[in-house]
Amino acid sequence: MPFNPSKWNVSIDRYINPWVPSPPWKHLPYPVAHFLGHRTTPQRPLGNVALAFWAFIGVFVSLLGVALIGRAIPSFQERGAPVIIGSFGAVAVLEFYAIESPLAQPRNSIFGQLIASMVGVSISKLFALNAWSGELLWLAGSLSCACATAIMALTGTVHPPGGATALLAVVNDDVAKLGWFLFPVIILSCILMKCVALLLNNIQRSYPSYWWSPEDVGQNWHAAEESDRQSHPDIQLGSKVEHSSSQDRDDDMTSDAHYGSKLIIERGKIVIPDDVFLTFEEKNFLEEISAKLQPTISK
């Protein structure tokens, strides 16, 4: 086989996804699941005026909250931490306007920022060991952003504002002097912005599109549950048959139909399985098909 590095492909999801738990939508009250991004029907598209309105509210509230809380934390003030890390301006645009983008999903926005800050601080401290570090900021900054981008690409956590975070951690004096204290600053900002995004983006829209990956997750958990059921058939099945009433069985059937693995399209109703990820355009396409279906006439 010829040596061809251009054909190499690294995917950590192949090893991680089977161990990532599936979304627990069945076990959560629907209002809670709703504000975590779960929907039983596709979200209806909004005009750009509504999108701009919610983006304005989200960006303003989230950045204001980060600034106020950061100013209220004594340890942040003692270390002279910036009120807002500059890269979070770009984060806000992604999380409150381009919310369907893979770059704005929780895995990318959180882990991308953490990876970028780790790389930036590491390279900043490495170059600080050199007496000429002040004259090599251009080299350190370029290397920091490049390394962060490569690592994010290989780990499936690409987040463009992360490149700015890695760069600022080296070339910006206010950020570079924080050292490893940059981590709690980044973590706090990520958590606060994510909470605001879940609250505001789920009023008329749906966020996030997925929490970890649009691909299947939790295969190993499902296999373990199935193995456990097969190894204890009497306990699992006997209890259900003996103690469940007809109403319970009807409820179970309704639950299975509601959360099953079938994609259901009816006039005015679309049910998408939890393990199926659809883009904004695909959801609109299904909605158009649903609108064209003839209404069911009961005889």
XYZ file of N, CA and C in Angstrom, residues 139-235:
291
model
N 6.047 35.433 16.651
C 6.232 34.006 16.390
C 5.385 33.167 17.342
N 5.389 33.541 18.627
C 4.617 32.783 19.619
C 3.119 32.849 19.329
N 2.622 34.039 18.964
C 1.203 34.178 18.666
C 0.786 33.364 17.462
N 1.605 33.395 16.419
C 1.286 32.616 15.213
C 1.283 31.127 15.511
N 2.273 30.680 16.286
C 2.369 29.263 16.626
C 1.197 28.836 17.507
N 0.819 29.693 18.434
C -0.285 29.367 19.337
C -1.591 29.177 18.571
N -1.922 30.108 17.702
C -3.164 30.010 16.933
C -3.139 28.802 16.005
N -1.987 28.535 15.398
C -1.870 27.401 14.484
C -2.042 26.074 15.217
N -1.395 25.928 16.374
C -1.509 24.687 17.144
C -2.932 24.481 17.639
N -3.554 25.543 18.131
C -4.927 25.419 18.624
C -5.863 24.990 17.502
N -5.697 25.561 16.319
C -6.550 25.197 15.185
C -6.378 23.735 14.815
N -5.135 23.262 14.772
C -4.870 21.867 14.402
C -5.467 20.903 15.424
N -5.304 21.212 16.707
C -5.829 20.319 17.742
C -7.353 20.318 17.727
N -7.963 21.487 17.559
C -9.425 21.526 17.477
C -9.922 20.721 16.284
N -9.214 20.801 15.157
C -9.625 20.060 13.957
C -9.558 18.557 14.194
N -8.517 18.097 14.883
C -8.333 16.662 15.113
C -9.272 16.121 16.180
N -9.762 16.977 17.055
C -10.664 16.531 18.126
C -12.131 16.842 17.837
N -12.421 17.396 16.668
C -13.802 17.706 16.315
C -14.402 18.802 17.161
N -13.574 19.773 17.574
C -14.055 20.864 18.431
C -13.748 22.229 17.820
N -13.755 22.327 16.497
C -13.397 23.582 15.839
C -14.356 24.695 16.253
N -13.775 25.774 16.749
C -14.547 26.927 17.214
C -13.727 28.171 16.879
N -14.089 28.902 15.826
C -13.254 30.025 15.377
C -12.844 31.003 16.474
N -13.735 31.385 17.413
C -13.265 32.277 18.473
C -12.140 31.687 19.313
N -12.023 30.362 19.307
C -10.920 29.732 20.031
C -9.577 30.143 19.471
N -9.499 30.360 18.166
C -8.246 30.831 17.583
C -7.869 32.186 18.140
N -8.870 33.060 18.336
C -8.606 34.374 18.930
C -8.165 34.232 20.380
N -8.768 33.292 21.119
C -8.377 33.077 22.515
C -6.923 32.625 22.604
N -6.523 31.690 21.742
C -5.143 31.223 21.747
C -4.175 32.350 21.411
N -4.564 33.216 20.493
C -3.712 34.341 20.109
C -3.612 35.368 21.231
N -4.759 35.698 21.836
C -4.768 36.691 22.915
C -3.972 36.221 24.119
N -3.971 34.922 24.377
C -3.252 34.387 25.526
C -1.746 34.595 25.415
N -1.289 34.949 24.227
C 0.142 35.163 24.007
C 0.467 36.633 23.776
N -0.286 37.293 22.928
C 0.105 38.640 22.490
C -0.562 39.769 23.276
N -1.627 39.457 24.020
C -2.302 40.499 24.792
C -1.794 40.469 26.237
N -1.222 41.567 26.707
C -0.611 41.596 28.036
C -1.622 41.301 29.136
N -2.836 41.879 29.039
C -3.844 41.677 30.081
C -4.265 40.219 30.192
N -4.299 39.497 29.067
C -4.683 38.091 29.077
C -3.485 37.209 29.412
N -2.318 37.532 28.846
C -1.131 36.698 29.056
C -0.703 36.665 30.518
N -0.880 37.759 31.229
C -0.427 37.807 32.622
C -1.282 36.930 33.541
N -2.460 36.523 33.081
C -3.294 35.645 33.890
C -2.690 34.262 34.034
N -1.921 33.830 33.043
C -1.352 32.484 33.093
C -2.452 31.438 33.129
N -2.282 30.442 34.022
C -3.265 29.362 34.104
C -4.584 29.821 34.714
N -4.611 31.011 35.304
C -5.873 31.541 35.817
C -6.828 31.890 34.677
N -6.338 31.852 33.444
C -7.208 32.079 32.297
C -8.296 31.011 32.219
N -7.995 29.789 32.739
C -8.979 28.706 32.667
C -10.276 29.037 33.394
N -10.246 29.413 34.683
C -11.525 29.747 35.329
C -12.247 30.914 34.672
N -11.495 31.872 34.109
C -12.127 32.984 33.403
C -12.885 32.465 32.181
N -12.251 31.585 31.415
C -12.878 31.008 30.221
C -14.062 30.134 30.599
N -13.893 29.293 31.626
C -14.968 28.383 32.031
C -16.193 29.168 32.489
N -15.978 30.189 33.307
C -17.102 30.993 33.782
C -17.827 31.660 32.621
N -17.076 32.232 31.695
C -17.691 32.900 30.544
C -18.487 31.912 29.699
N -17.920 30.722 29.475
C -18.610 29.709 28.674
C -19.924 29.290 29.332
N -19.895 29.058 30.647
C -21.086 28.598 31.349
C -22.173 29.670 31.339
N -21.796 30.897 31.617
C -22.781 31.974 31.647
C -23.422 32.182 30.276
N -22.600 32.201 29.228
C -23.146 32.412 27.884
C -24.003 31.233 27.453
N -23.621 30.027 27.868
C -24.413 28.860 27.492
C -25.776 28.886 28.177
N -25.824 29.296 29.426
C -27.100 29.377 30.141
C -28.029 30.389 29.485
N -27.493 31.546 29.121
C -28.314 32.557 28.452
C -28.767 32.050 27.084
N -27.882 31.351 26.379
C -28.229 30.828 25.054
C -29.358 29.806 25.145
N -29.305 28.915 26.145
C -30.367 27.918 26.301
C -31.701 28.573 26.630
N -31.657 29.631 27.410
C -32.894 30.301 27.801
C -33.512 31.086 26.650
N -32.731 31.937 25.997
C -33.271 32.826 24.972
C -33.464 32.138 23.621
N -32.525 31.287 23.237
C -32.613 30.663 21.915
C -33.752 29.655 21.804
N -34.264 29.198 22.943
C -35.336 28.206 22.910
C -36.721 28.814 23.111
N -36.812 30.138 23.046
C -38.123 30.777 23.111
C -38.842 30.642 21.773
N -38.176 31.018 20.699
C -38.770 30.876 19.367
C -37.937 30.006 18.435
N -36.769 29.615 18.887
C -35.904 28.783 18.061
C -35.558 27.511 18.828
N -34.590 26.761 18.349
C -34.199 25.521 19.008
C -32.674 25.454 19.089
N -32.164 25.342 20.313
C -30.714 25.287 20.528
C -30.434 24.421 21.756
N -29.425 23.556 21.683
C -28.548 23.288 20.538
C -29.147 22.249 19.593
N -28.560 22.124 18.431
C -28.996 21.086 17.495
C -28.606 19.709 18.019
N -27.493 19.619 18.722
C -27.047 18.401 19.403
C -26.047 18.837 20.473
N -25.859 17.989 21.466
C -24.965 18.348 22.567
C -23.544 17.866 22.337
N -23.393 16.695 21.755
C -22.048 16.172 21.552
C -21.743 15.939 20.083
N -22.599 15.221 19.384
C -22.332 14.875 17.993
C -23.648 14.593 17.282
N -23.739 14.932 15.977
C -24.946 14.582 15.219
C -25.016 13.097 14.910
N -23.935 12.377 15.132
C -23.908 10.937 14.878
C -24.443 10.187 16.099
N -24.652 8.877 15.931
C -25.168 8.056 17.022
C -24.189 8.036 18.188
N -24.727 8.083 19.386
C -23.911 7.989 20.596
C -24.530 6.950 21.526
N -23.723 6.491 22.494
C -24.228 5.601 23.539
C -24.415 4.158 23.135
N -23.750 3.701 22.045
C -23.951 2.316 21.618
C -23.553 1.325 22.699
N -22.461 1.600 23.408
C -22.013 0.673 24.448
C -22.974 0.644 25.632
N -23.593 1.786 25.945
C -24.584 1.819 27.015
C -25.813 1.001 26.615
N -26.234 1.143 25.359
C -27.391 0.386 24.892
C -27.103 -1.112 24.904
N -25.886 -1.469 24.505
C -25.519 -2.886 24.491
C -25.500 -3.454 25.900
N -25.017 -2.664 26.868
C -24.977 -3.125 28.257
C -26.389 -3.310 28.812
N -27.310 -2.380 28.480
C -28.690 -2.496 28.942
C -29.368 -3.724 28.331
N -29.109 -3.952 27.042
C -29.707 -5.106 26.374
C -29.162 -6.402 26.955
N -27.860 -6.423 27.239
C -27.253 -7.614 27.839
C -27.825 -7.879 29.217
N -28.069 -6.803 29.970
C -28.633 -6.958 31.312
C -30.060 -7.495 31.240
N -30.839 -7.011 30.261
C -32.199 -7.518 30.108
C -32.215 -8.996 29.733
N -31.283 -9.392 28.880
C -31.234 -10.786 28.454
C -30.755 -11.707 29.566
N -29.896 -11.186 30.439
C -29.376 -12.014 31.526
C -30.355 -12.127 32.691
N -31.364 -11.207 32.751
C -32.388 -11.257 33.801
C -33.783 -11.151 33.182
N -34.120 -12.079 32.312
C -35.411 -11.961 31.616
C -36.607 -12.094 32.552
N -36.496 -12.956 33.575
C -37.638 -13.172 34.453
C -37.958 -11.933 35.265
N -36.908 -11.292 35.760
C -37.108 -10.104 36.587
C -37.661 -8.966 35.753
